Short mmCIF file of C-alpha atoms in Angstrom, two decimals:
data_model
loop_
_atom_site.label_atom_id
_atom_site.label_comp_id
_atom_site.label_asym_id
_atom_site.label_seq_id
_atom_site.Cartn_x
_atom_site.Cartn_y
_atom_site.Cartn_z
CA UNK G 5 -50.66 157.39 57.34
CA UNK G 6 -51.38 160.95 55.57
CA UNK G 7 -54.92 159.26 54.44
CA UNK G 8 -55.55 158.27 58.04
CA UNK G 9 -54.75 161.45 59.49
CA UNK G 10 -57.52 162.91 56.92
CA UNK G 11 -60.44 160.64 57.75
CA UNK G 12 -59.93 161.61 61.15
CA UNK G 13 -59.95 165.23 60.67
CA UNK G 14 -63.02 164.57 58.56
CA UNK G 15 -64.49 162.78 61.45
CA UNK G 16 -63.75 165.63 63.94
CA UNK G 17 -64.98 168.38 61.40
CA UNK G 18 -68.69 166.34 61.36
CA UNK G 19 -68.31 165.95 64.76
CA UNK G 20 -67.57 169.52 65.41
CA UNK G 21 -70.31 170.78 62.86
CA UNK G 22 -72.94 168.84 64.64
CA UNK G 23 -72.65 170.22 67.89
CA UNK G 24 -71.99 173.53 66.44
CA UNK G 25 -76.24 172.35 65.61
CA UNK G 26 -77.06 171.04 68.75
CA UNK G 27 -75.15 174.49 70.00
CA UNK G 28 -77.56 176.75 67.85
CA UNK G 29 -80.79 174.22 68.75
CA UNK G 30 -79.73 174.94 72.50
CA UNK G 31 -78.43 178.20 72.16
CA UNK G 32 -81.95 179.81 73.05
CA UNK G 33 -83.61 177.64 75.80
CA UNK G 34 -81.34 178.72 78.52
CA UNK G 35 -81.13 182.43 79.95
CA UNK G 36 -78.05 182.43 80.66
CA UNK G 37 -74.71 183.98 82.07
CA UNK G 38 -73.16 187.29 80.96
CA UNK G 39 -70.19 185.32 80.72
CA UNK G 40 -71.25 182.15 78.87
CA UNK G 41 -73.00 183.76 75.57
CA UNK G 42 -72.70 180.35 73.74
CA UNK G 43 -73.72 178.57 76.53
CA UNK G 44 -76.26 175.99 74.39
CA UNK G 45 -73.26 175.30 72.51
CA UNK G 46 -70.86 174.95 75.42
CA UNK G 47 -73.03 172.11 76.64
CA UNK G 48 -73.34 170.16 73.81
CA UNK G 49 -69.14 170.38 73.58
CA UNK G 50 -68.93 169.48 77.36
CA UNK G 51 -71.43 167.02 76.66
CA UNK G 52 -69.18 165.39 74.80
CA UNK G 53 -65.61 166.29 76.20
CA UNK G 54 -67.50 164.28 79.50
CA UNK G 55 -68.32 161.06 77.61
CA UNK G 56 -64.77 160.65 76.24
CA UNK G 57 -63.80 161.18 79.56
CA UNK G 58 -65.91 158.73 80.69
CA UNK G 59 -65.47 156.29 77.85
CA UNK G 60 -61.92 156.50 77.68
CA UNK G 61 -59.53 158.83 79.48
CA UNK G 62 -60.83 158.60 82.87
CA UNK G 63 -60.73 154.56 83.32
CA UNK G 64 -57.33 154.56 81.49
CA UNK G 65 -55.35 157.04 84.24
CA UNK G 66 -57.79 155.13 86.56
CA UNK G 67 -55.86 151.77 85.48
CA UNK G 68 -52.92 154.17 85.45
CA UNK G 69 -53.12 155.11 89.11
CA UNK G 70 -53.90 151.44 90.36
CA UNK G 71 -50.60 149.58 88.32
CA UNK G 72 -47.53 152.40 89.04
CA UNK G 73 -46.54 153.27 92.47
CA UNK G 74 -46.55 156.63 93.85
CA UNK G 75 -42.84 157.24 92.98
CA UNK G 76 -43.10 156.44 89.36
CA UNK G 77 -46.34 158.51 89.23
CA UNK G 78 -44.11 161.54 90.87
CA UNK G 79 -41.09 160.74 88.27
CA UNK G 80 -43.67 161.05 85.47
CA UNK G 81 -45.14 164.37 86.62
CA UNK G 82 -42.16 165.46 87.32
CA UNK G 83 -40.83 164.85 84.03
CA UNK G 84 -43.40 166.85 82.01
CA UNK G 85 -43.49 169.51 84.98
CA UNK G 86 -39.95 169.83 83.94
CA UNK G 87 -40.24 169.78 80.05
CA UNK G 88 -42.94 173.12 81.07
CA UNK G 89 -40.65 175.08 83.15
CA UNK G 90 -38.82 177.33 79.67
CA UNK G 91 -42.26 178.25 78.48
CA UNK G 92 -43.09 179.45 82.10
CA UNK G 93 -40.04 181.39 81.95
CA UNK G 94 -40.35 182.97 79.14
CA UNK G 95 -43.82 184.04 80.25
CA UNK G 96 -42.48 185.15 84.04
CA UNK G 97 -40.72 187.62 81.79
CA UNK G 98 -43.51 188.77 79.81
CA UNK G 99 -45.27 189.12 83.24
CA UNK G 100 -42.12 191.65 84.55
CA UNK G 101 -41.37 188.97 86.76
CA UNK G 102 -37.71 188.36 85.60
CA UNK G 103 -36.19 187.31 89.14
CA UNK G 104 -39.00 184.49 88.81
CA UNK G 105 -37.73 183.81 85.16
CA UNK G 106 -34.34 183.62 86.20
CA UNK G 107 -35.83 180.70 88.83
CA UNK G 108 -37.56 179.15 86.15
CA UNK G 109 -34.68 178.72 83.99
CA UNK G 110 -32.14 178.01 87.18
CA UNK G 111 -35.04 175.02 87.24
CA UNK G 112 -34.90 173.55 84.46
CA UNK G 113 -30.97 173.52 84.02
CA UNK G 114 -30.60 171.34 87.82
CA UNK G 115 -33.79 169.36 87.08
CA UNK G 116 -32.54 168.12 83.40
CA UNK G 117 -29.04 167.59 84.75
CA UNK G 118 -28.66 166.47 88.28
CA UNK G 119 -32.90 165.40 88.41
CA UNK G 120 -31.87 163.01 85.43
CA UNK G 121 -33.99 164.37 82.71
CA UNK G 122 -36.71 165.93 85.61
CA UNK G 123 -37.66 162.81 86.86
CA UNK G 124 -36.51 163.92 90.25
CA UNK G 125 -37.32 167.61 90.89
CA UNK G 126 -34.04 168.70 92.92
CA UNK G 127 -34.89 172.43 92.50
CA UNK G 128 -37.84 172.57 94.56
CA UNK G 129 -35.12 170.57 97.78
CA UNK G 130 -32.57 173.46 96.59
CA UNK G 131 -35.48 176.28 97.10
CA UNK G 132 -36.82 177.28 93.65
CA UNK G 133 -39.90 177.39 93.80
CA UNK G 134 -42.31 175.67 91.17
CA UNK G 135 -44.46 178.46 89.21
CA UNK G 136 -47.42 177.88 87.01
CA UNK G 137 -47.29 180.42 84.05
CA UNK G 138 -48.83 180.49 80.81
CA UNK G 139 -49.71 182.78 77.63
CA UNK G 140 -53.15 182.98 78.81
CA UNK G 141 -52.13 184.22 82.20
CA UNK G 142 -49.94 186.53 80.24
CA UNK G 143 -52.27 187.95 78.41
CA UNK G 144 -54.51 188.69 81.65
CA UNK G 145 -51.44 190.33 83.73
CA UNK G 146 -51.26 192.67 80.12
CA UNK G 147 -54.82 193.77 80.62
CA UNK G 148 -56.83 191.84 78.39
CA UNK G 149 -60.31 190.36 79.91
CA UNK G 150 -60.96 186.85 80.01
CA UNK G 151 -64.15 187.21 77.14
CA UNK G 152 -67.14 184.62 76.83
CA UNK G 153 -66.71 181.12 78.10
CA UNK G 154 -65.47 178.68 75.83
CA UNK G 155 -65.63 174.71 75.70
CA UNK G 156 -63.08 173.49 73.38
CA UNK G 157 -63.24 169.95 72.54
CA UNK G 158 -60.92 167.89 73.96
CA UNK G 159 -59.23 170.41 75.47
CA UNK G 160 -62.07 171.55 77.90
CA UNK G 161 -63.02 174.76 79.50
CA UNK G 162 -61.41 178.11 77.73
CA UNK G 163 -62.38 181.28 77.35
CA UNK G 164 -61.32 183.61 74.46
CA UNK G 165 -58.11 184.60 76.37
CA UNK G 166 -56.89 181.46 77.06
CA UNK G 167 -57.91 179.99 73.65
CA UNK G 168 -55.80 182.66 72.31
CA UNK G 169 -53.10 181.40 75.33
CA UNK G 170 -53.87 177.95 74.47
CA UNK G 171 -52.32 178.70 70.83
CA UNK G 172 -49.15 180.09 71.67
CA UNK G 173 -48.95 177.13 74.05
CA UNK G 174 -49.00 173.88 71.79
CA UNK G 175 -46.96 175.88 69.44
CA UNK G 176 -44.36 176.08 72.76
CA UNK G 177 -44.87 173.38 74.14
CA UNK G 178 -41.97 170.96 73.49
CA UNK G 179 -43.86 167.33 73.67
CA UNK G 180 -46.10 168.98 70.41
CA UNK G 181 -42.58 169.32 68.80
CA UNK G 182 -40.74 166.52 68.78
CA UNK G 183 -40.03 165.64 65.28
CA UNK G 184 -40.63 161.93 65.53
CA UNK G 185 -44.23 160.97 65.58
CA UNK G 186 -44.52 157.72 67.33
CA UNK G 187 -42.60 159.33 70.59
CA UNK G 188 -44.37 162.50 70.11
CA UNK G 189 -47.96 160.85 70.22
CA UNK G 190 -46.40 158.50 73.09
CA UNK G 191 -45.66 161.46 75.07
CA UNK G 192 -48.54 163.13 74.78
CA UNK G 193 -50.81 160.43 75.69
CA UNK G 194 -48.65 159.55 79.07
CA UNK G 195 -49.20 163.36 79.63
CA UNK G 196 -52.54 163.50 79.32
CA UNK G 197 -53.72 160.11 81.24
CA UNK G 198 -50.80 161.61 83.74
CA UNK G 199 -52.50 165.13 84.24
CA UNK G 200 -55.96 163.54 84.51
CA UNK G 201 -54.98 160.63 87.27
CA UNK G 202 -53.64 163.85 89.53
CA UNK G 203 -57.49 165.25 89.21
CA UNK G 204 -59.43 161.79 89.82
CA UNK G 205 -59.92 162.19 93.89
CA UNK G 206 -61.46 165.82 92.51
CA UNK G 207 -64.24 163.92 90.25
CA UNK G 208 -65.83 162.74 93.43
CA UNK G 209 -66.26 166.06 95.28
CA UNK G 210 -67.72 167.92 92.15
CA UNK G 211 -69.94 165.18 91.87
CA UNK G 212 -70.58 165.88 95.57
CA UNK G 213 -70.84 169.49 95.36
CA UNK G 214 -72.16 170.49 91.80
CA UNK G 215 -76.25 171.02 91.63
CA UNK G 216 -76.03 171.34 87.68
CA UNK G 217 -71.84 169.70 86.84
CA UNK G 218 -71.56 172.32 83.69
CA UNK G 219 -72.17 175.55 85.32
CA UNK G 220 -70.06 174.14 88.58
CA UNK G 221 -67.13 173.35 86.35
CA UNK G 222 -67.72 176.88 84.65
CA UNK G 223 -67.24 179.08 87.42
CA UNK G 224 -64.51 177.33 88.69
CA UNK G 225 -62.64 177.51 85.73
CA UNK G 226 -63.62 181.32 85.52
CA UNK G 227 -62.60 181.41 89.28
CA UNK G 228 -59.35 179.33 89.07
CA UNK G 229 -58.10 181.29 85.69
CA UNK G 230 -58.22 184.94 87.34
CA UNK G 231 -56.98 183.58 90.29
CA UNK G 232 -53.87 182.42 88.53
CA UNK G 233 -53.62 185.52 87.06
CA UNK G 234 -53.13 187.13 90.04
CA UNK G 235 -50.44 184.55 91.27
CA UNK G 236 -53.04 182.79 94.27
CA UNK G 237 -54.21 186.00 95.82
CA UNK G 238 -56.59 187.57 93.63
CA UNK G 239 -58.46 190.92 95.44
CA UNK G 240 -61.72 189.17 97.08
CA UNK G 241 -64.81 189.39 94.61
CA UNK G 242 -66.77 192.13 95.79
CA UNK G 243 -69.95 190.46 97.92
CA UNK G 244 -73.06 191.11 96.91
CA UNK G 245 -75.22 193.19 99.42
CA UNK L 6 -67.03 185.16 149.78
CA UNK L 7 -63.77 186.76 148.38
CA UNK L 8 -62.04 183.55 147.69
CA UNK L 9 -65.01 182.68 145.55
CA UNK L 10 -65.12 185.99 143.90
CA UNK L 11 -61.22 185.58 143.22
CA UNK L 12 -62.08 182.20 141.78
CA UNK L 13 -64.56 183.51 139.62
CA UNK L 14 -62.32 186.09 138.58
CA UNK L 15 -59.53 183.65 137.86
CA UNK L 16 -62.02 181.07 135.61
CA UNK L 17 -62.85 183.71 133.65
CA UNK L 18 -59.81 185.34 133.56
CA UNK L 19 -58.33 181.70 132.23
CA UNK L 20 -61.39 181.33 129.43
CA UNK L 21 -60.74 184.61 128.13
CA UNK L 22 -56.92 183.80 127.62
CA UNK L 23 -57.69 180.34 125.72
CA UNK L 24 -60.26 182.17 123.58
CA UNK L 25 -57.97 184.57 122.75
CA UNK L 26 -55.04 181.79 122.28
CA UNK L 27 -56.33 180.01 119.76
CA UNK L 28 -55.03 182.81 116.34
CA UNK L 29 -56.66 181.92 112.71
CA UNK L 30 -53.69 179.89 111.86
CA UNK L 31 -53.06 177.29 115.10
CA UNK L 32 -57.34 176.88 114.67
CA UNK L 33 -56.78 175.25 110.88
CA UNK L 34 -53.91 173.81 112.04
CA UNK L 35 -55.36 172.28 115.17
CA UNK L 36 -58.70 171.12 113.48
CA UNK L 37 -56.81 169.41 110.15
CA UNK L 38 -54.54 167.42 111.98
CA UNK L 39 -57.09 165.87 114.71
CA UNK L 40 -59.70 164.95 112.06
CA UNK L 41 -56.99 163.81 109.45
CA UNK L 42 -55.43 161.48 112.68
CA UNK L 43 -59.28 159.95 113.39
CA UNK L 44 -59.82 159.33 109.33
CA UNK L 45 -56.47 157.90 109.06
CA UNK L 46 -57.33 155.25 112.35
CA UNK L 47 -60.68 154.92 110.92
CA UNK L 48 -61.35 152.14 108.82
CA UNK L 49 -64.89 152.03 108.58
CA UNK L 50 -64.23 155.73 107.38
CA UNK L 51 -61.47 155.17 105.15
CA UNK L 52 -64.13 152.58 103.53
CA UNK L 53 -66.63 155.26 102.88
CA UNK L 54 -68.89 155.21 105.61
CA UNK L 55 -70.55 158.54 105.01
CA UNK L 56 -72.67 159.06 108.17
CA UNK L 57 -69.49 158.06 110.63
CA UNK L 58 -67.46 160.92 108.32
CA UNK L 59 -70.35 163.58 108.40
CA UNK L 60 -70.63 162.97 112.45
CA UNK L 61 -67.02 163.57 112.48
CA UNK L 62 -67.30 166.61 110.52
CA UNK L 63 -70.25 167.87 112.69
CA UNK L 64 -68.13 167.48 116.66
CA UNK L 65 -64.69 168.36 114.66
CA UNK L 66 -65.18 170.66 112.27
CA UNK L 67 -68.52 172.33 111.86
CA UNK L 68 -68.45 174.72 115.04
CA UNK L 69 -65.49 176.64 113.61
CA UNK L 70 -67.66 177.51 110.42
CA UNK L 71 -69.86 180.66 109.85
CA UNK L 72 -72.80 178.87 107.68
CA UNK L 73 -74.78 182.38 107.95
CA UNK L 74 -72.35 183.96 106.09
CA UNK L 75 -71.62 181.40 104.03
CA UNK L 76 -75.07 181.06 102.66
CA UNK L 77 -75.14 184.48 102.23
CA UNK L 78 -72.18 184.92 99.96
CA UNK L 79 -73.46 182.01 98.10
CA UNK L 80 -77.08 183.30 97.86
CA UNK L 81 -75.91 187.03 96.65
CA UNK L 82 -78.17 189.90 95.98
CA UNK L 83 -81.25 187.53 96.39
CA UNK L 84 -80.50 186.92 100.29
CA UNK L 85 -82.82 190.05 100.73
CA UNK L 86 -85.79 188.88 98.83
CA UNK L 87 -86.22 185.79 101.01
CA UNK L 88 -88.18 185.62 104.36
CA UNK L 89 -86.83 184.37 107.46
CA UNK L 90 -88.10 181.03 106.99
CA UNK L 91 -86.53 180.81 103.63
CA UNK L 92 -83.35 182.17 104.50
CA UNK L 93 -83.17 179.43 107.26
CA UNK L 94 -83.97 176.86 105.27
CA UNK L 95 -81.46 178.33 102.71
CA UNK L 96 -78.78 177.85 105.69
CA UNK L 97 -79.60 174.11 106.52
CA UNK L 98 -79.51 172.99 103.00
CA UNK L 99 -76.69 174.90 101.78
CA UNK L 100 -74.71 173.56 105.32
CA UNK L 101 -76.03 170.07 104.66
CA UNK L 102 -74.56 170.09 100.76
CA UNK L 103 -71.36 172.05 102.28
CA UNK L 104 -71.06 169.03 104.79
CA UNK L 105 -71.11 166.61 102.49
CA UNK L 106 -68.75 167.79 99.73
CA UNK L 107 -66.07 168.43 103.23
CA UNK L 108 -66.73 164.67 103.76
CA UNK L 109 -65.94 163.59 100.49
CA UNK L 110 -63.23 165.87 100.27
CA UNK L 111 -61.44 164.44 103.63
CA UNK L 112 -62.22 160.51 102.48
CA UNK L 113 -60.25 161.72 98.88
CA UNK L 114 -57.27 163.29 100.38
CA UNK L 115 -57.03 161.76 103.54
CA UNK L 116 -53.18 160.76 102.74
CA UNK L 117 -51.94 164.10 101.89
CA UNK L 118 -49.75 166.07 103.94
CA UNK L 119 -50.54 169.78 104.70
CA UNK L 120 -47.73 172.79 104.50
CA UNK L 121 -49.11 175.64 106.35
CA UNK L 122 -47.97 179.03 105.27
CA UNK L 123 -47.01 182.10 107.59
CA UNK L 124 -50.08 183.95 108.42
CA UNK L 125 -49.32 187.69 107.80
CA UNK L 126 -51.66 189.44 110.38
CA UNK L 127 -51.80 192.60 112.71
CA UNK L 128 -53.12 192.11 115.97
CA UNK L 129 -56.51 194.76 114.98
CA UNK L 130 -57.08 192.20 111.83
CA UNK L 131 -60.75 190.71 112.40
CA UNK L 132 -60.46 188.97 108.44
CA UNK L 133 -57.47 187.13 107.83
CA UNK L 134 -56.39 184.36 105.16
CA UNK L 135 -55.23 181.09 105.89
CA UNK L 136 -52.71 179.55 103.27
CA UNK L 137 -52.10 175.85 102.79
CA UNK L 138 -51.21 173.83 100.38
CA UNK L 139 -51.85 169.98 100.20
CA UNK L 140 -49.03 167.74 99.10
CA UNK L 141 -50.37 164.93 97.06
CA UNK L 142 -48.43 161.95 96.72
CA UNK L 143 -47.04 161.77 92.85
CA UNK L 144 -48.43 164.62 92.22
CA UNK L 145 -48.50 168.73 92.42
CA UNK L 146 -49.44 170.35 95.60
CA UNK L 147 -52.95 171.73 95.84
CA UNK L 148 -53.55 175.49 97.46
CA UNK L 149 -55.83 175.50 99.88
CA UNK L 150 -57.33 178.36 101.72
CA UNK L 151 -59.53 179.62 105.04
CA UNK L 152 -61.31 182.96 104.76
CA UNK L 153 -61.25 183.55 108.81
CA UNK L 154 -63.42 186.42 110.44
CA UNK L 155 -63.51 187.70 114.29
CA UNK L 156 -66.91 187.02 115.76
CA UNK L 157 -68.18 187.74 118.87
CA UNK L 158 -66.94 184.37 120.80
CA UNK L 159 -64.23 182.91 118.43
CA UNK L 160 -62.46 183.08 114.93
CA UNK L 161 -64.60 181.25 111.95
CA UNK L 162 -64.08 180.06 108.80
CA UNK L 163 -66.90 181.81 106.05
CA UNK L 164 -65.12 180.71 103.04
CA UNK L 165 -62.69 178.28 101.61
CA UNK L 166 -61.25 178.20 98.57
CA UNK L 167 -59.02 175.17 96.18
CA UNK L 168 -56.49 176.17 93.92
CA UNK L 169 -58.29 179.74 93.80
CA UNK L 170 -61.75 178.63 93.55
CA UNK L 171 -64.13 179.60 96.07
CA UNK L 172 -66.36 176.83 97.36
CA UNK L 173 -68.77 179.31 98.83
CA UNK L 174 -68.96 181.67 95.81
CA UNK L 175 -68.55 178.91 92.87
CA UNK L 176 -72.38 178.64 93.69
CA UNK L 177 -73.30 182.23 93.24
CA UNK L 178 -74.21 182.30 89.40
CA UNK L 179 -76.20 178.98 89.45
CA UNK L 180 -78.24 179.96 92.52
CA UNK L 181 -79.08 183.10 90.86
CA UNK L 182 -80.20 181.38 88.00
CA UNK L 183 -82.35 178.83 90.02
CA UNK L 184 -83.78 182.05 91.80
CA UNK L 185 -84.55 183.90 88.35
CA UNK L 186 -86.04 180.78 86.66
CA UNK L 187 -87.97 179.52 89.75
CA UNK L 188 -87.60 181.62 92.77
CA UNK L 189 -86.24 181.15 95.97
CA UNK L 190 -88.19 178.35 96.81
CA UNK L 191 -87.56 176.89 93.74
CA UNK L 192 -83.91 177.00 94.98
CA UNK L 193 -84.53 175.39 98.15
CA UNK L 194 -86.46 172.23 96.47
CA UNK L 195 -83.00 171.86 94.42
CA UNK L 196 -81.06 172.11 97.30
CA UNK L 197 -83.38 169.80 98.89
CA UNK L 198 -83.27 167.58 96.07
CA UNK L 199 -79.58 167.37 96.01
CA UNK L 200 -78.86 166.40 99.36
CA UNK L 201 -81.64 163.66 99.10
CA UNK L 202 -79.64 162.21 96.29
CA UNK L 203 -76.33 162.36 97.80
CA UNK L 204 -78.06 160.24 100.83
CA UNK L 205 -79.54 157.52 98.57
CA UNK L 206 -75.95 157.52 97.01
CA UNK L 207 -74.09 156.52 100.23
CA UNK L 208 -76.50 154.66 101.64
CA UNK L 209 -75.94 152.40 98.85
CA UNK L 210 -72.56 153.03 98.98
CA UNK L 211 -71.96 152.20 102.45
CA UNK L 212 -74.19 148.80 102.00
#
């Protein structure tokens, strides 16, 4: 198992080190972004992040969506939306938004007992509403900027603040630590194939809408991040004259 | 002579009132649910047919946008370097692509419901914000919301934006780079190009 675990880090280090090259080949052609520095590299990642997508996690939470009916789909969701909800209390707080903490919390305790584990998300019916809070967005409410653009693999679009975020949030997030592999790999896996099946209907549209898919996907992200940060009403970018 | 000029009077007293009737809010509200009730009778539309869903789009929907503005938030600083023509071209691609990403959008989410938030708003507000959020099934809802300006005969939408992301402004960066690597025209041929593609697309599609 421990011998496994090292050929595929091995794998993932060559893998990593190559595009790191194909990064530094690219890294000149383009003139780029203010916000995208590493942008030749960023490619090659997304590159790459897009054909496992393609290859593998897209047609799974395709097959996903197509075998389990709506409610089952919700129950799942629901689930791991509930497993989230301490983390984004503990963050509310960070934010100075204790009366949203308090929700948070008030949350999880009626969705674990009377939602049977969170598979039924009774708060929302009893009026607390669901919140979307992470380290990243913490960080951002504190001050810091977002910093250059960042494609993680696997993980897809970052930038430094939410790398930094996205550290403090696997080592919080509770799926990451369960002590007993097999369910822990189990769960992760149903989370991920369950996160992507609730994006599919958006594949189309950007496909639709995107002249070049990287840079489209890039300012969204930027766009989407600051607009968490500001809870859904960030101040209007300033319009170019 | 006076009943006619009391007529008159009345007629436009009455198209004044329903211009005025129709606030930011009842408009999104109005215009989702009729062209979410045609796509949800529609089967040819429900099976992708893209000009049937773009015609819709153009009688439903498309009169209650403000493309000018649009393409001019999109286009940024370099709206000023381009000539009329160009800027009018600029308008008719950038509503064609618009159009068709709408389209898609509509044929995708066609079984959501739609929760419509308050509108805050003072009577002297000519820029207001339209909050919705979509409700997919097994799934989170999505935030949707209409940028809505005053014009001179009715309120329009000039920008519209999904879980925080502006459609309208998502394109400034990569238009400005198509304008600083190959100019304005340069931009228009990609635009061009684009919505070429997405018409060979779904006429394969659709056959």
């Amino acid at each position: 198992m421990k011998r496994g675990a090292v050929a595929v880090g091995k794998r993932v280090a060559t893998a990593v080190l190559a595009l790191a090259a194909a990064g530094l080949q690219g890294g000149c052609a383009t003139a780029g972004d203010a916000r995208d520095p590493i942008e030749g590299f960023n490619r090659a990642v997304f590159a790459f992040n897009d054909g496992v997508d393609r290859a593998l996690i897209r047609p799974v939470a395709k097959g996903y969506e197509t075998v389990l009916p709506v409610p089952v789909r919700a129950g799942v969701s629901n689930f791991f939306g509930n497993l989230a909800d301490p983390v984004i209390a503990v963050n509310s707080l960070l934010q100075g938004k204790p009366a949203d903490a308090v929700g948070d919390a008030a949350r999880f305790i009626f969705n674990s007992t009377f939602g049977m584990l969170g598979i039924f998300d009774v708060a929302t019916d009893m009026g607390l509403e669901k919140h979307d809070e992470d380290f990243g967005q913490t960080f951002g409410r504190w001050g810091a900027e977002p910093g250059a653009y960042l494609v993680v693999p696997i993980y897809g679009p970052r930038d430094v603040r939410d790398a930094a975020g996205l550290a403090l949030n696997v080592m919080a997030d509770p799926v990451g630590n369960v002590g007993h592999v097999p369910t822990r790999n189990t769960l992760t896996a149903v989370r991920l194939v369950s996160d992507r099946a609730e994006l599919l209907p958006a594949d189309k549209i950007i496909e639709e809408a995107a002249l070049d898919k990287y840079s489209y996907m890039r300012d969204a992200y930027l766009q989407h991040r600051r607009s968490q940060v500001f809870d859904g009403r960030p101040p209007r970018e300033p319009d170019a004259d | 002579m006076k009943h006619l000029l009391v007529i008159l009077a009345g007629l436009l007293f009455t198209s004044i009132v329903s211009a005025e009737e129709i606030a930011p809010d009842a408009l999104v509200r109005n215009v989702s649910n009729d062209v979410l009730d045609i796509v949800r009778k529609d089967k040819d539309i429900q099976s992708g047919n893209m000009r049937k869903i773009v015609e819709l789009a153009e009688a439903k929907v498309l009169p209650h946008f403000n493309f000018t503005h649009m393409t001019t938030l999109a286009v940024g600083k370099d709206w000023r370097k381009a000539t009329p023509e160009q800027q009018k071209s600029l308008i008719d691609e950038f509503r064609t692509l618009l159009v068709r990403t709408y389209s898609k959008a509509l044929i995708e989410y066609r079984d959501q419901t739609i929760d419509y938030k308050p509108l805050k708003m003072q009577p002297t507000d000519t820029d207001v914000l339209v909050r919705t959020a979509v409700n997919q099934p097994g799934g989170k809802p999505i935030q949707i919301d209409y940028n809505i300006e005053k014009t001179d005969q009715s309120w329009k939408v000039y920008d519209i934006s999904v879980a925080g992301v502006s459609l309208v402004t998502n394109y400034r960066s990569s238009f400005a780079q198509e304008v600083s690597t190959k100019g304005i025209d340069g931009l228009i041929a990609s635009l061009r190009t684009k919505n070429k593609s997405g018409d060979a697309s779904a006429a394969a599609a659709h056959q």
